[in-house]
Short mmCIF file of C-alpha atoms and ligand atoms in Angstrom, two decimals:
data_model
loop_
_atom_site.label_atom_id
_atom_site.label_comp_id
_atom_site.label_asym_id
_atom_site.label_seq_id
_atom_site.Cartn_x
_atom_site.Cartn_y
_atom_site.Cartn_z
CA UNK A 1 53.59 215.10 282.75
CA UNK A 2 56.80 213.48 282.84
CA UNK A 3 56.96 210.39 279.80
CA UNK A 4 59.01 207.49 279.66
CA UNK A 5 61.95 209.32 278.30
CA UNK A 6 62.01 211.71 281.12
CA UNK A 7 61.98 209.06 283.51
CA UNK A 8 64.83 207.14 281.68
CA UNK A 9 66.85 210.34 281.79
CA UNK A 10 66.08 210.89 285.62
CA UNK A 11 67.10 207.49 286.36
CA UNK A 12 70.41 207.78 284.32
CA UNK A 13 71.50 211.04 286.28
CA UNK A 14 70.53 208.70 289.61
CA UNK A 15 72.69 205.92 288.71
CA UNK A 16 76.06 206.09 290.91
CA UNK A 17 79.18 205.21 289.19
CA UNK A 18 79.49 201.19 289.60
CA UNK A 19 82.86 200.67 287.74
CA UNK A 20 86.34 201.88 288.08
CA UNK A 21 88.63 203.47 285.24
CA UNK A 22 87.59 203.65 281.90
CA UNK A 23 91.20 203.71 280.34
CA UNK A 24 94.28 201.98 281.34
CA UNK A 25 97.04 202.26 278.84
CA UNK A 26 96.92 204.67 275.92
CA UNK A 27 95.95 202.86 272.95
CA UNK A 28 98.38 201.76 269.87
CA UNK A 29 97.54 202.79 266.51
CA UNK A 30 96.14 199.01 265.92
CA UNK A 31 93.80 199.38 268.84
CA UNK A 32 92.52 203.07 267.92
CA UNK A 33 91.78 201.79 264.70
CA UNK A 34 89.89 199.20 266.08
CA UNK A 35 87.89 201.54 268.29
CA UNK A 36 87.33 204.10 265.56
CA UNK A 37 86.71 201.70 262.60
CA UNK A 38 85.35 198.22 263.80
CA UNK A 39 83.43 199.55 267.24
CA UNK A 40 81.01 201.74 265.29
CA UNK A 41 80.09 198.58 263.15
CA UNK A 42 79.43 196.34 266.01
CA UNK A 43 78.15 198.35 268.57
CA UNK A 44 74.66 198.43 270.04
CA UNK A 45 73.19 201.79 271.61
CA UNK A 46 70.40 202.39 273.47
CA UNK A 47 68.37 204.64 270.98
CA UNK A 48 68.68 201.66 268.61
CA UNK A 49 66.58 199.28 270.54
CA UNK A 50 64.25 201.43 272.11
CA UNK A 51 60.76 200.82 270.85
CA UNK A 52 61.40 197.27 269.28
CA UNK A 53 59.52 194.42 270.18
CA UNK A 54 61.32 191.45 271.60
CA UNK A 55 60.62 189.55 268.31
CA UNK A 56 62.11 192.10 266.25
CA UNK A 57 65.20 192.69 268.31
CA UNK A 58 67.43 189.64 267.20
CA UNK A 59 67.17 190.82 263.28
CA UNK A 60 67.49 194.54 264.13
CA UNK A 61 70.55 194.01 266.33
CA UNK A 62 72.34 191.08 264.68
CA UNK A 63 71.23 191.53 260.99
CA UNK A 64 70.76 187.48 260.89
CA UNK A 65 68.10 185.35 262.57
CA UNK A 66 69.65 184.11 265.90
CA UNK A 67 67.65 182.03 268.09
CA UNK A 68 68.19 183.93 271.19
CA UNK A 69 69.92 187.07 272.63
CA UNK A 70 72.22 186.74 275.69
CA UNK A 71 73.80 189.58 277.43
CA UNK A 72 77.04 189.92 279.52
CA UNK A 73 77.32 192.83 281.98
CA UNK A 74 81.02 193.87 282.70
CA UNK A 75 82.90 191.42 280.47
CA UNK A 76 86.18 192.52 281.29
CA UNK A 77 89.04 191.16 279.07
CA UNK A 78 86.11 189.06 277.35
CA UNK A 79 86.94 185.68 277.65
CA UNK A 80 83.61 184.12 278.98
CA UNK A 81 81.94 186.54 276.28
CA UNK A 82 84.42 185.17 273.40
CA UNK A 83 83.92 181.72 274.62
CA UNK A 84 79.99 181.88 274.64
CA UNK A 85 79.96 183.25 271.51
CA UNK A 86 82.07 180.58 270.02
CA UNK A 87 79.94 177.86 271.42
CA UNK A 88 76.80 179.13 270.58
CA UNK A 89 76.92 180.42 266.98
CA UNK A 90 72.90 180.87 266.81
CA UNK A 91 72.84 182.95 269.70
CA UNK A 92 73.36 186.79 269.56
CA UNK A 93 75.57 187.98 272.35
CA UNK A 94 75.40 191.68 273.70
CA UNK A 95 78.61 192.73 275.75
CA UNK A 96 78.78 195.92 277.82
CA UNK A 97 82.09 197.17 279.35
CA UNK A 98 82.98 200.86 279.91
CA UNK A 99 86.66 199.61 280.33
CA UNK A 100 88.14 200.51 277.12
CA UNK A 101 91.09 198.08 277.23
CA UNK A 102 88.56 195.23 277.68
CA UNK A 103 86.43 196.37 274.57
CA UNK A 104 89.79 196.59 272.54
CA UNK A 105 90.66 193.25 273.50
CA UNK A 106 86.90 191.85 272.19
CA UNK A 107 87.49 193.72 269.17
CA UNK A 108 90.79 192.37 268.19
CA UNK A 109 89.27 188.86 268.64
CA UNK A 110 86.45 189.92 266.38
CA UNK A 111 88.39 191.11 263.77
CA UNK A 112 88.82 189.59 260.57
CA UNK A 113 87.56 186.06 260.89
CA UNK A 114 86.31 186.50 264.55
CA UNK A 115 83.01 185.69 266.03
CA UNK A 116 80.07 187.65 264.02
CA UNK A 117 77.68 187.01 266.80
CA UNK A 118 78.56 189.81 269.25
CA UNK A 119 77.51 193.46 269.70
CA UNK A 120 79.18 195.79 271.85
CA UNK A 121 78.12 198.47 274.16
CA UNK A 122 81.47 200.17 275.16
CA UNK A 123 79.51 201.84 278.29
CA UNK A 124 77.36 201.47 281.03
CA UNK A 125 74.68 198.71 280.88
CA UNK A 126 71.89 200.56 282.69
CA UNK A 127 70.67 202.81 279.91
CA UNK A 128 70.44 199.83 277.62
CA UNK A 129 68.61 197.85 280.02
CA UNK A 130 66.25 200.27 280.48
CA UNK A 131 65.63 200.78 276.60
CA UNK A 132 65.58 196.77 275.71
CA UNK A 133 61.94 195.33 275.07
CA UNK A 134 60.47 193.51 277.75
CA UNK A 135 61.31 189.63 277.77
CA UNK A 136 63.95 189.80 275.01
CA UNK A 137 66.72 188.14 276.67
CA UNK A 138 67.12 184.74 277.43
CA UNK A 139 70.38 184.74 279.50
CA UNK A 140 72.17 187.23 281.33
CA UNK A 141 75.49 187.01 283.00
CA UNK A 142 77.06 188.88 285.71
CA UNK A 143 80.62 188.00 286.29
CA UNK A 144 82.49 189.46 289.40
CA UNK A 145 80.81 192.99 289.36
CA UNK A 146 82.85 195.48 290.85
CA UNK A 147 83.08 194.24 294.38
CA UNK A 148 83.03 197.85 296.13
CA UNK A 149 84.12 196.14 299.51
CA UNK A 150 84.13 199.43 301.84
CA UNK A 151 81.08 199.74 303.69
CA UNK A 152 80.87 203.52 302.35
CA UNK A 153 81.14 202.27 298.58
CA UNK A 154 78.50 199.76 298.92
CA UNK A 155 76.00 201.83 297.32
CA UNK A 156 77.88 201.68 294.10
CA UNK A 157 77.38 198.03 293.78
CA UNK A 158 75.54 197.09 290.37
CA UNK A 159 73.14 194.69 291.81
CA UNK A 160 70.17 196.07 294.00
CA UNK A 161 66.45 196.01 294.06
CA UNK A 162 65.97 198.52 291.16
CA UNK A 163 68.61 196.84 289.09
CA UNK A 164 67.09 193.44 289.42
CA UNK A 165 63.36 194.90 288.48
CA UNK A 166 65.22 196.19 285.38
CA UNK A 167 66.71 192.64 284.73
CA UNK A 168 63.26 190.85 285.45
CA UNK A 169 61.67 193.25 282.76
CA UNK A 170 64.01 192.29 280.00
CA UNK A 171 64.41 188.52 280.71
CA UNK A 172 62.21 186.10 279.13
CA UNK A 173 60.10 183.70 281.29
CA UNK A 174 62.47 180.80 281.78
CA UNK A 175 65.60 182.61 280.93
CA UNK A 176 68.60 182.01 283.26
CA UNK A 177 70.63 184.85 285.22
CA UNK A 178 74.24 183.57 286.12
CA UNK A 179 76.02 185.59 288.86
CA UNK A 180 79.33 185.36 290.54
CA UNK A 181 81.25 187.09 293.13
CA UNK A 182 84.30 186.14 295.60
CA UNK A 183 83.04 188.81 298.13
CA UNK A 184 80.66 187.22 300.59
CA UNK A 185 78.98 190.37 301.70
CA UNK A 186 78.05 190.97 298.32
CA UNK A 187 76.64 187.66 297.39
CA UNK A 188 74.23 188.10 300.51
CA UNK A 189 73.03 191.51 299.23
CA UNK A 190 72.78 190.76 295.87
CA UNK A 191 70.77 187.31 297.12
CA UNK A 192 68.51 189.66 299.10
CA UNK A 193 67.92 191.57 296.22
CA UNK A 194 67.33 188.72 294.00
CA UNK A 195 65.09 186.60 296.61
CA UNK A 196 63.13 189.89 297.14
CA UNK A 197 61.87 189.93 293.44
CA UNK A 198 59.20 187.53 292.64
CA UNK A 199 60.22 187.00 289.22
CA UNK A 200 63.27 185.21 290.24
CA UNK A 201 63.77 181.84 291.71
CA UNK A 202 66.70 180.30 292.94
CA UNK A 203 66.60 176.34 292.44
CA UNK A 204 69.89 175.67 294.58
CA UNK A 205 69.32 172.39 296.29
CA UNK A 206 72.70 172.13 297.94
CA UNK A 207 75.89 173.86 298.73
CA UNK A 208 77.68 172.36 295.50
CA UNK A 209 75.06 174.56 293.48
CA UNK A 210 76.94 177.59 294.38
CA UNK A 211 80.36 176.36 295.14
CA UNK A 212 81.19 175.37 291.52
CA UNK A 213 80.40 176.40 288.25
CA UNK A 214 79.24 174.23 285.40
CA UNK A 215 81.30 173.38 282.37
CA UNK A 216 79.31 175.56 280.32
CA UNK A 217 80.66 178.45 282.36
CA UNK A 218 84.35 179.02 281.98
CA UNK A 219 86.47 181.17 284.20
CA UNK A 220 87.39 184.62 283.86
CA UNK A 221 90.42 186.71 284.67
CA UNK A 222 89.12 188.23 287.69
CA UNK A 223 88.31 184.69 289.13
CA UNK A 224 91.58 183.62 288.57
CA UNK A 225 93.20 186.43 290.22
CA UNK A 226 90.65 185.90 293.46
CA UNK A 227 91.66 182.40 293.72
CA UNK A 228 95.43 183.11 293.41
CA UNK A 229 94.84 185.63 296.34
CA UNK A 230 93.11 183.08 298.22
CA UNK A 231 89.47 184.03 297.80
CA UNK A 232 86.77 181.46 296.89
CA UNK A 233 84.07 182.18 294.48
CA UNK A 234 80.34 181.79 294.61
CA UNK A 235 78.38 181.16 291.35
CA UNK A 236 74.43 181.71 291.23
CA UNK A 237 71.84 180.53 288.74
CA UNK A 238 68.65 182.20 288.88
CA UNK A 239 65.79 181.20 286.88
CA UNK A 240 63.36 183.75 285.60
CA UNK A 241 59.63 182.68 286.27
C1 SAM B 1 85.59 193.13 288.73
S1 SAM B 1 85.65 193.22 286.76
C2 SAM B 1 85.19 191.73 286.34
C3 SAM B 1 85.30 191.64 285.03
C4 SAM B 1 85.25 190.28 284.35
N1 SAM B 1 83.73 189.79 284.25
C5 SAM B 1 85.76 189.25 284.87
O1 SAM B 1 85.13 188.36 285.77
O2 SAM B 1 87.24 189.04 284.71
C6 SAM B 1 83.98 194.14 286.64
C7 SAM B 1 83.64 194.78 285.58
O3 SAM B 1 82.34 195.35 285.38
C8 SAM B 1 82.64 196.66 284.75
N2 SAM B 1 81.40 197.34 284.92
C9 SAM B 1 80.97 197.79 286.19
N3 SAM B 1 79.80 198.52 286.07
C10 SAM B 1 79.53 198.47 284.93
C11 SAM B 1 78.22 198.81 284.25
N4 SAM B 1 77.29 199.67 285.01
N5 SAM B 1 77.95 198.24 283.11
C12 SAM B 1 78.76 197.78 282.62
N6 SAM B 1 80.06 197.05 282.96
C13 SAM B 1 80.07 197.51 284.19
C14 SAM B 1 83.87 197.05 285.07
O4 SAM B 1 84.30 198.07 284.24
C15 SAM B 1 84.68 195.88 284.96
O5 SAM B 1 85.35 195.64 284.22
#
């Protein structure tokens, strides 16, 4: 009979690649040192969290008593992740990003006297989501996931009903999911997936809710690029029931 590990391995194989390249420029010697020496010390891997309870997660991963655990998926250059970690020293932030240049940027900021409340997975978030304990995350950020605008590539978009079900499992009741995109069609399909899941509620009362981000939601590099290129961005906040 197939057990939970078999099921997880099957889903991992079925995951279509949702990200672009993993590497840009060749790492410099200092960047190599950050990747080889610092990354293993601040890394989080699915095997480390599998089997933990939600109450045990903060201490097991962050080593200190953090009040809540938040997750940023696809942090890119890390501006938003670093801002949140700085503003919320009592929160443990997990950042996932398969693009090595972005990981190096965050490692560089963490080195020395940088924030101690960040753990990194330099890889696809999905196996980690499946390994995390139920009801263990208070906030999840997905800011400008790869848009895959061509119709034949749309199936690579990260947010679909199965992914939303995984998010619902790991989020605490009352937790918040923040999602942004500059692609109207992605907003539409993501809203269908999120509104189609009974565990999420979108409390938007007026267009102000999705046209603007709040003060505790700093802009990202990708958002700035979209704006320079004349595309407006959409911002969504969903509550986990
Ligand atoms: C368009 S970029 C946006 C980066 C950043 N959030 C920003 O707003 O500037 C999307 C990022 O999501 C990452 N990504 C895509 N699929 C992912 C996955 N399955 N797990 C983690 N990160 C992923 C990509 O590597 C890429 O850096």
